[in-house]
Short mmCIF file of C-alpha atoms and ligand atoms in Angstrom, two decimals:
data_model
loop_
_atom_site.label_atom_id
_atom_site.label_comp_id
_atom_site.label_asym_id
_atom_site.label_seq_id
_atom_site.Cartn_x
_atom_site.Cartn_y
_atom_site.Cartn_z
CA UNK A 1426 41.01 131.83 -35.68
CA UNK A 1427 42.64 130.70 -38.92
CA UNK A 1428 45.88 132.01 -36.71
CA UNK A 1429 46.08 128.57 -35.02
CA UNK A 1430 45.89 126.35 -38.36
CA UNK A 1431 49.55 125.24 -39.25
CA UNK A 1432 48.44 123.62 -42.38
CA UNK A 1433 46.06 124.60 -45.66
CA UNK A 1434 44.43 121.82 -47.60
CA UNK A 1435 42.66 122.35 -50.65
CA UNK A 1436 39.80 119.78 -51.06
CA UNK A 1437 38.64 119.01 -54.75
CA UNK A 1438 34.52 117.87 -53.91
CA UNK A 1439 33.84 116.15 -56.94
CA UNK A 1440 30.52 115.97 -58.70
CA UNK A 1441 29.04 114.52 -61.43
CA UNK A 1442 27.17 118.07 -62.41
CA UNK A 1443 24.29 119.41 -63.62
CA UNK A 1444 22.98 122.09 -66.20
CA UNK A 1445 21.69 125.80 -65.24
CA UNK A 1446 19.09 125.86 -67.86
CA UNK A 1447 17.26 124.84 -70.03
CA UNK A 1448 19.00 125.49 -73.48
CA UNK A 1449 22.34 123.83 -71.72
CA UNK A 1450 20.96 120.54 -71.69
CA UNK A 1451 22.12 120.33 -75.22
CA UNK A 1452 25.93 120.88 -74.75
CA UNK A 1453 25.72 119.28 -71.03
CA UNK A 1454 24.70 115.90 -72.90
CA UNK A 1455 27.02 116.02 -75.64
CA UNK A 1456 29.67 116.27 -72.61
CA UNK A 1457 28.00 112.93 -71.13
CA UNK A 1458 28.57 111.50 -74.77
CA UNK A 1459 32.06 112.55 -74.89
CA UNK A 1460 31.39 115.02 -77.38
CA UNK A 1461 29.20 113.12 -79.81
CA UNK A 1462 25.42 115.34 -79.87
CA UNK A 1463 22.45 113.78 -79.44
CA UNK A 1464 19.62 113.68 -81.64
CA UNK A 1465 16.53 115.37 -81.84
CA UNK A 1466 15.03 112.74 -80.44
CA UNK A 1467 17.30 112.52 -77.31
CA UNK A 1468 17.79 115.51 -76.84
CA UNK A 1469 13.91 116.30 -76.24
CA UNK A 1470 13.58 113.12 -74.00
CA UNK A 1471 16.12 114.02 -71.72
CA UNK A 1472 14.91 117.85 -71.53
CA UNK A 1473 11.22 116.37 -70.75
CA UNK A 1474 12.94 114.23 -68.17
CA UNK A 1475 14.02 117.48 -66.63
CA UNK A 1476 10.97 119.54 -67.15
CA UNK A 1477 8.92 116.77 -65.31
CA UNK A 1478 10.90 116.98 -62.41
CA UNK A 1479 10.46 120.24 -61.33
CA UNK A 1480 9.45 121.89 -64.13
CA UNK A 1481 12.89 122.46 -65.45
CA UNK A 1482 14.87 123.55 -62.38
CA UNK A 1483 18.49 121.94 -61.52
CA UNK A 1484 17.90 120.97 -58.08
CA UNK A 1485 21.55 119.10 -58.43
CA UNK A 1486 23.46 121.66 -58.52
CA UNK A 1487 22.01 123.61 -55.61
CA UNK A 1488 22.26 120.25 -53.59
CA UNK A 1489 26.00 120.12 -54.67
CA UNK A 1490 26.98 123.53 -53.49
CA UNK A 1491 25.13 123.46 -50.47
CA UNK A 1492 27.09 120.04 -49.66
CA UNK A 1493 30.51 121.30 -50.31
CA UNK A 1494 30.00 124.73 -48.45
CA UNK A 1495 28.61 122.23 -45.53
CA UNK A 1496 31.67 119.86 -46.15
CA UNK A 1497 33.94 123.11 -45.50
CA UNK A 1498 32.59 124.02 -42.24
CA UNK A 1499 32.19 119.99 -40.78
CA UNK A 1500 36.25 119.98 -41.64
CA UNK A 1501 37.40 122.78 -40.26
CA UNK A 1502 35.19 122.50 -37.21
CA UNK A 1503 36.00 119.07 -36.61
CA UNK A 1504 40.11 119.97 -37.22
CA UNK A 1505 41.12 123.07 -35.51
CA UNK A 1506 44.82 122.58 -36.94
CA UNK A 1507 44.15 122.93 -40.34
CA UNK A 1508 42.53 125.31 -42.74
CA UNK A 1509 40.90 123.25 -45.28
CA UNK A 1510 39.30 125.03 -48.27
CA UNK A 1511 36.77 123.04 -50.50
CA UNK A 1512 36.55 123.37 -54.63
CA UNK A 1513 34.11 122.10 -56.29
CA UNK A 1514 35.05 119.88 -59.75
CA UNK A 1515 32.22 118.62 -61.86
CA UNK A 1516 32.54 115.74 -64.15
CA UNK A 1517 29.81 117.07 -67.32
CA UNK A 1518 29.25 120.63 -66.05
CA UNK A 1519 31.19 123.68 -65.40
CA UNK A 1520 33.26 124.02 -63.03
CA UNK A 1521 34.57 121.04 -64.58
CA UNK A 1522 37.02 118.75 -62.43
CA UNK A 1523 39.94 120.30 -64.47
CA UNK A 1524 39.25 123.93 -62.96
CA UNK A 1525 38.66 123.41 -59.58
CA UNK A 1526 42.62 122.01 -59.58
CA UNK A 1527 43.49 124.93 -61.95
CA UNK A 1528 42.03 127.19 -59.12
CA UNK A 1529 43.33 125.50 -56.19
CA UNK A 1530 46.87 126.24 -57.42
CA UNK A 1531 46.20 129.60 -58.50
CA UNK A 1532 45.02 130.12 -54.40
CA UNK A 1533 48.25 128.71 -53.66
CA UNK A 1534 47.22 125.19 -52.58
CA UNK A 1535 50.05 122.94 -52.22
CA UNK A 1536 48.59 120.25 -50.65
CA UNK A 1537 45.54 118.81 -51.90
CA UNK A 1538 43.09 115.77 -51.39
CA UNK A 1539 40.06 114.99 -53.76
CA UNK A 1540 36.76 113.43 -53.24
CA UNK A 1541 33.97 112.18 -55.33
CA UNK A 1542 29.97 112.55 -53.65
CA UNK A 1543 29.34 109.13 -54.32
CA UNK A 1544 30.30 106.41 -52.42
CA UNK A 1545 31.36 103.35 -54.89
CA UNK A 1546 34.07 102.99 -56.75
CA UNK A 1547 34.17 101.82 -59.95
CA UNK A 1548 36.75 102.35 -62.57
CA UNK A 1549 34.18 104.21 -65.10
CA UNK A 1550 32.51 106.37 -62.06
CA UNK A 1551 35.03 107.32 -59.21
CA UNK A 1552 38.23 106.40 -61.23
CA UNK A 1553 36.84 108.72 -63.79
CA UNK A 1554 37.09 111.65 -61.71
CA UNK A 1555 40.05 111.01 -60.17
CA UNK A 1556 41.81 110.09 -63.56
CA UNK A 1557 40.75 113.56 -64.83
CA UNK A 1558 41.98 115.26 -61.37
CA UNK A 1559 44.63 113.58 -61.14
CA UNK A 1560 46.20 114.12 -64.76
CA UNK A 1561 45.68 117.82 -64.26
CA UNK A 1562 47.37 118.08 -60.89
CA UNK A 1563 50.50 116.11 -62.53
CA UNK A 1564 50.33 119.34 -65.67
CA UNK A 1565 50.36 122.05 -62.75
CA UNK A 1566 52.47 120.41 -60.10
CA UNK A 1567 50.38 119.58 -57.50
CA UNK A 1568 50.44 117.11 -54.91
CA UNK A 1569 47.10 115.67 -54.50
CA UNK A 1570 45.68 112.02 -52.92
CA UNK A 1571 42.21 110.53 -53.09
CA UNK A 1572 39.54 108.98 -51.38
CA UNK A 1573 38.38 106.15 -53.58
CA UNK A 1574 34.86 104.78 -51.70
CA UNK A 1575 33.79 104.91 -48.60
CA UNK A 1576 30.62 102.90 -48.67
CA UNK A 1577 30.55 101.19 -45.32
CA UNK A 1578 31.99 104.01 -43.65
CA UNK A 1579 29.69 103.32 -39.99
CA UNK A 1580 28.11 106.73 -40.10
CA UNK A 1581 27.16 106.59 -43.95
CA UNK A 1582 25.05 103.02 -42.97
CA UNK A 1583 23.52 105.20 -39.74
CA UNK A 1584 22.17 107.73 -42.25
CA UNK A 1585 21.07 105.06 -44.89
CA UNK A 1586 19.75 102.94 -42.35
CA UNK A 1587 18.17 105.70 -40.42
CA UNK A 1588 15.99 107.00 -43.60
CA UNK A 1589 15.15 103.00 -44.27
CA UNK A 1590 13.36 102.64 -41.02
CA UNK A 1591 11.72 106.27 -41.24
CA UNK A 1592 10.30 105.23 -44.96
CA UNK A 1593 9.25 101.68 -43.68
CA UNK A 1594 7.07 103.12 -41.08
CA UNK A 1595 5.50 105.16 -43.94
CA UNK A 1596 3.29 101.77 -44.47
CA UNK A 1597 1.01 102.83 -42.12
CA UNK A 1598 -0.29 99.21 -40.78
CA UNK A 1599 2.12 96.86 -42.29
CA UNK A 1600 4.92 95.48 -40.78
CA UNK A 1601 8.27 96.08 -41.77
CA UNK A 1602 8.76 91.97 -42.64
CA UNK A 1603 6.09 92.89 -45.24
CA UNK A 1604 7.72 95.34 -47.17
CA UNK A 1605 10.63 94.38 -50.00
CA UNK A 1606 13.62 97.15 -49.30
CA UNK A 1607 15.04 97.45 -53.01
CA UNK A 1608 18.55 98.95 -52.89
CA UNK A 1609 19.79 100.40 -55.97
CA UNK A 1610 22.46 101.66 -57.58
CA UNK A 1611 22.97 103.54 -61.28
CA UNK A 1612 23.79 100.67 -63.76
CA UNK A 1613 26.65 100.66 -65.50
CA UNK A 1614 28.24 98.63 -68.98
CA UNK A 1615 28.39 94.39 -67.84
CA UNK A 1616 31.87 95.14 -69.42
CA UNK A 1617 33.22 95.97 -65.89
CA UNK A 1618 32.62 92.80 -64.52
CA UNK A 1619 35.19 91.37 -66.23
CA UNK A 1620 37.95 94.11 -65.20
CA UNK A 1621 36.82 92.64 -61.81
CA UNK A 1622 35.87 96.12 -60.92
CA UNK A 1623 34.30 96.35 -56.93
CA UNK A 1624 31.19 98.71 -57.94
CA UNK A 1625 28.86 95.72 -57.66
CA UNK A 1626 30.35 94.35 -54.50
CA UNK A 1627 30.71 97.52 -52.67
CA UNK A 1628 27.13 98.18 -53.98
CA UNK A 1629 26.63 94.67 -51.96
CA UNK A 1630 28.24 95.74 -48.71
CA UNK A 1631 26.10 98.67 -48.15
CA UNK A 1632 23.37 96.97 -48.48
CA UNK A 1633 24.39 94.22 -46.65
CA UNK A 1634 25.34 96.71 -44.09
CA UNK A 1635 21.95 98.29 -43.68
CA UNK A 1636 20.02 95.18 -43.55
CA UNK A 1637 22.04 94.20 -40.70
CA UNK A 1638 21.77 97.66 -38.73
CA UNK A 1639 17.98 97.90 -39.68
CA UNK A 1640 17.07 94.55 -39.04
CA UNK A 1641 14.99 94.16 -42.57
CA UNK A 1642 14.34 90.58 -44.18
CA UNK A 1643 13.19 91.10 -47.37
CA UNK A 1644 15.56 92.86 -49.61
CA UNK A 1645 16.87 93.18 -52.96
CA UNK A 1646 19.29 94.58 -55.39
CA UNK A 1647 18.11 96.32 -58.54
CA UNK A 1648 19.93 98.21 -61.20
CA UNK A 1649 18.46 101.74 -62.40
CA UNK A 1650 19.05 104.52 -65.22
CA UNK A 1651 21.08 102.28 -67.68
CA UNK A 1652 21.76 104.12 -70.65
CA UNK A 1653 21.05 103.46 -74.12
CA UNK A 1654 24.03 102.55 -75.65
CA UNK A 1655 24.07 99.76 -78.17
CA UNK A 1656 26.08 97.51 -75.22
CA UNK A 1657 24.58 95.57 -72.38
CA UNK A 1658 23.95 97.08 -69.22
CA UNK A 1659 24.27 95.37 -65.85
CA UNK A 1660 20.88 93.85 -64.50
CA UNK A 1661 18.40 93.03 -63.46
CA UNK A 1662 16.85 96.22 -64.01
CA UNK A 1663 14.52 97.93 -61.37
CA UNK A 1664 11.49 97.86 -63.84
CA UNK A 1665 11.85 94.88 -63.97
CA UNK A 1666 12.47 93.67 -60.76
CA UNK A 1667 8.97 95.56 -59.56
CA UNK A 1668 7.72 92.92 -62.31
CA UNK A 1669 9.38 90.19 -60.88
CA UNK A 1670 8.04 91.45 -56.98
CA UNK A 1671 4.20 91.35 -58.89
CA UNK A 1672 4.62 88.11 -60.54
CA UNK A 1673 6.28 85.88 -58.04
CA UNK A 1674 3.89 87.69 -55.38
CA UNK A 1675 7.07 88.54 -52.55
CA UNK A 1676 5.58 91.27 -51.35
CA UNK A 1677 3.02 94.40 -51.88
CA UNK A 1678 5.19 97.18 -50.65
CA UNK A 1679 8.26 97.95 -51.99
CA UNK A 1680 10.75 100.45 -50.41
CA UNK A 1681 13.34 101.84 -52.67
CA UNK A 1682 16.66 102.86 -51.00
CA UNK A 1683 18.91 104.54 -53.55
CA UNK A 1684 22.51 103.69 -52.22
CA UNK A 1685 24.16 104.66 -54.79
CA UNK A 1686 23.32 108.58 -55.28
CA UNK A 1687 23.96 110.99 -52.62
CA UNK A 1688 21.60 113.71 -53.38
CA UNK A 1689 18.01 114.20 -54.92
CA UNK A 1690 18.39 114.69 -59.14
CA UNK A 1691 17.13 113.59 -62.34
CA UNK A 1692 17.91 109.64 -61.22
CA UNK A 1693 16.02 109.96 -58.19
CA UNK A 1694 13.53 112.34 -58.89
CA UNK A 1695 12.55 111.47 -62.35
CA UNK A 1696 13.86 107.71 -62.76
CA UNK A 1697 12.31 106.82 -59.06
CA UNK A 1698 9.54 108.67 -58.18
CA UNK A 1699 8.20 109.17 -61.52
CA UNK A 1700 9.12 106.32 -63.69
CA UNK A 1701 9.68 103.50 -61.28
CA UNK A 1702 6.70 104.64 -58.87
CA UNK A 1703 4.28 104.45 -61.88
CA UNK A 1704 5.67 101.07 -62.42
CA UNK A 1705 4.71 99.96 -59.24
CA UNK A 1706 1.47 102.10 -59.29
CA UNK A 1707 0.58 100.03 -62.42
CA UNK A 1708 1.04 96.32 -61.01
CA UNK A 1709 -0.70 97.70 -57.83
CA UNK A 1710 1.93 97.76 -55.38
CA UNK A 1711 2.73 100.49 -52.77
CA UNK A 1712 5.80 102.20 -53.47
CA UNK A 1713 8.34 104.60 -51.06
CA UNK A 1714 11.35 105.91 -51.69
CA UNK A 1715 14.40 106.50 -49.08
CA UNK A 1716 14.75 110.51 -48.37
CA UNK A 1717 18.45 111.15 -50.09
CA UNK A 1718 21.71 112.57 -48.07
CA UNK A 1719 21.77 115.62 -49.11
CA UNK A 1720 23.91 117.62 -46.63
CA UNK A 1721 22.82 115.48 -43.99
CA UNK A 1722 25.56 116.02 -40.86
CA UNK A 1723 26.01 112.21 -40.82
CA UNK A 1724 27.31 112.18 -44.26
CA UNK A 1725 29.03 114.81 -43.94
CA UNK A 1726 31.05 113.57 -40.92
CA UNK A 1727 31.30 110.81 -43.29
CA UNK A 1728 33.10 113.00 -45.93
CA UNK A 1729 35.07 115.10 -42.98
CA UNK A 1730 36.68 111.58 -41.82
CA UNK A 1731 37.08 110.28 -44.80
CA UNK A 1732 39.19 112.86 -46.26
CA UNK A 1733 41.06 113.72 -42.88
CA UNK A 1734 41.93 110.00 -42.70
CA UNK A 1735 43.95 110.63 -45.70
CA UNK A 1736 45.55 112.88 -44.51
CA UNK A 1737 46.59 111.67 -41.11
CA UNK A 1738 47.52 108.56 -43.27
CA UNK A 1739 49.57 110.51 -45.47
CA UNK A 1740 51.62 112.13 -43.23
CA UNK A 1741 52.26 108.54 -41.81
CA UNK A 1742 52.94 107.12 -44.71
O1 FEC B 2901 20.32 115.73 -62.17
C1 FEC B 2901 21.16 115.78 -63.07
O2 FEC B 2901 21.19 116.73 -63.86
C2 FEC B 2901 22.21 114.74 -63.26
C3 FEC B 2901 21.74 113.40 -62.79
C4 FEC B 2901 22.76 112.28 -63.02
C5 FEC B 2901 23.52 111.67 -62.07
C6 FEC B 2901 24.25 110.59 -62.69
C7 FEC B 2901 25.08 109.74 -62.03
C8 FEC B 2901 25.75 108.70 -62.59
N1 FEC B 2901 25.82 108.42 -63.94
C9 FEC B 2901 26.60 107.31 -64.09
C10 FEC B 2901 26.94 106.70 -65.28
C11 FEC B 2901 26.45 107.07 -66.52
C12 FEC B 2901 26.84 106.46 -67.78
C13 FEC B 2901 26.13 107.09 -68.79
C14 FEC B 2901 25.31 108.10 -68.15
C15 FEC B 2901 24.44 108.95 -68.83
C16 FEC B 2901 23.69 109.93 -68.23
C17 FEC B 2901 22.77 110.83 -68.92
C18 FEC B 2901 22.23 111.67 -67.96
C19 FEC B 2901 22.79 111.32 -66.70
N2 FEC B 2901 23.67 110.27 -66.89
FE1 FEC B 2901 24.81 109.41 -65.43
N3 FEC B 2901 23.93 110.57 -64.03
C20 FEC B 2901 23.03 111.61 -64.26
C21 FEC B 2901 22.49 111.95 -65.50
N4 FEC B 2901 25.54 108.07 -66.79
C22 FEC B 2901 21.22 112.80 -68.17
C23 FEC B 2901 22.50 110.81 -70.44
C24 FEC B 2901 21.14 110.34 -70.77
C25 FEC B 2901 20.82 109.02 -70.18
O3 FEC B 2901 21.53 108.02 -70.47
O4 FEC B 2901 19.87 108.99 -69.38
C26 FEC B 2901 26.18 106.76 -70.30
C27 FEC B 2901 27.18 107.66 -70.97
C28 FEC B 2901 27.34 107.28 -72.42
O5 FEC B 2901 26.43 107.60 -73.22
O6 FEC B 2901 28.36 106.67 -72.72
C29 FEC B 2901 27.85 105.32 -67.93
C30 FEC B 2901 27.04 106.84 -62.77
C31 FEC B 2901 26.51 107.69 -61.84
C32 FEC B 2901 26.63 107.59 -60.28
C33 FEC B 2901 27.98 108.02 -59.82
C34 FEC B 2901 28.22 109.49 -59.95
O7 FEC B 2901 27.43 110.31 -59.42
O8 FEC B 2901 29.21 109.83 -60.61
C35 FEC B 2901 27.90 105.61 -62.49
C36 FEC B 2901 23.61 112.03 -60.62
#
């Protein structure tokens, strides 16, 4: 079958990565911290973090192989012409973005295109990876273009907005004008707002997108898993947003729809159901959370036009 392709592409999935145990949480977070360890202290918070979720399993990385294996088959399905062959390129965990390009051009790839599983760009997420990619690729000679966000990509908001109306009717006897739909996103340093980065906006435009499609008319935007850094972090935070919901009395049920994340991990395992459902537990309101992507075939297609577009526009270009 691969007879009939006329072309190879070599696509670079990125990831941000995941350990594979237990005593690589240590060197996996000094990676995060560019190389600075943490201390005791952080070290055992984050490994409890992981132990609580599924009692120390990576579910990340399984969900990140199984998506670029499913990525491989959508493209080559969907493009009979071309034999596309997916790497996978994490940004804290091995194999790190630098030697998925390093094996793409040992296969012989010549033409490449890269990707990152998360659908916002901002110039410390996205740009990251594609910096890194992109700065190897120049060292071994090898063409490569990216996708940089594809958050209102029309099949993307079918697959968010299908899993909001699925969780709403979760509320068994309350109707979906009842429930507060919090979108959020991972936070990031309030530093970028003033590089006029479009993380916030895109973040926006999603959501905008799937209260449109779903029809919902209470929403929100809250910020989750800001890190600990000395620096401010962009809010309002989630926590306290669920505060906020209490307080002000908007609503009893709140529906969390994780926009920004693409797969179930730590964030959305530990920092949603755990943490910010016992939150909302605590001030006595009912709390759901948005089943993620995963390999979902609508974000998949999502991926598979994505990175064909670039290179249809490529070759135009
Ligand atoms: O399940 C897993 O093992 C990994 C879950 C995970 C995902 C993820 C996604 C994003 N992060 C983003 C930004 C930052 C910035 C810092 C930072 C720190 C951490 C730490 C852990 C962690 N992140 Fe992460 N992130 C995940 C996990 N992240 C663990 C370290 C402990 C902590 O702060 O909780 C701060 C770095 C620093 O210290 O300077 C910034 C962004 C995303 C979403 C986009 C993407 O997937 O790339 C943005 C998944």
């Amino acid at each position: 079958m691969s007879q009939a392709r006329s072309r190879k592409v070599g696509v670079l999935v990125m990831s941000y990565g995941t350990p594979e145990s237990l005593d690589q949480v240590e060197a996996y977070y000094t990676h995060i911290r560019r190389g600075s360890p943490p201390s005791p202290e952080q070290l055992k918070e984050l490994t409890d973090r992981y132990e609580a979720i599924v009692g120390g399993f990576f579910p990340l990385r399984q969900h990140t192989d199984n998506q670029v294996k499913a990525l491989e088959e959508k493209l080559n399905e969907a493009y009979p012409d071309i034999e596309f062959v997916c790497y996978q390129g994490l940004k804290h965990a091995s194999p790190f973005i630098e030697d998925g390009v390093e094996q793409m051009v040992k296969d012989g790839i010549t033409e490449a295109v890269g990707v990152v599983l998360a659908p916002h760009y901002s110039v410390m997420s996205v740009g990251s990876y594609i910096k890194r990619a992109q700065e190897k690729a120049d060292q071994l000679g090898l063409s490569i273009s990216f996708v940089r966000s594809y958050h209102l990509h029309p099949k993307l908001i079918e697959a968010l907005s299908i899993r909001v109306e699925e969780a709403l009717a979760r509320f068994e006897g309350v109707s979906k004008d009842e429930v507060l739909v919090m979108f959020t996103a991972h936070s990031l340093p309030e530093r970028i707002l003033e590089m006029k980065d479009p993380y916030p906006e895109q973040l926006l435009e999603t959501s905008r997108a799937i209260v449109e499609k779903t029809g919902v008319t209470r929403w929100q935007f809250g910020w989750q898993s800001a890190g600990q850094t000395g620096v401010p972090w962009l809010g309002p935070d989630i926590l306290d947003v669920l505060q906020t919901v209490k307080d002000e009395n908007k609503a009893e049920c709140v529906l969390v729809c994780p926009i920004g994340f693409v797969s179930d991990h730590l964030e959305v395992l530990y920092d949603l159901d755990i943490e910010a459902k016992r939150t909302a537990e605590e001030l006595g309101l009912r709390f759901e959370r948005t089943r993620s992507l995963n390999t979902d075939p609508l974000y998949m297609e999502t991926l598979g036009e994505v990175v064909h577009a670039l290179l249809t526009n490529a070759v135009k270009g």
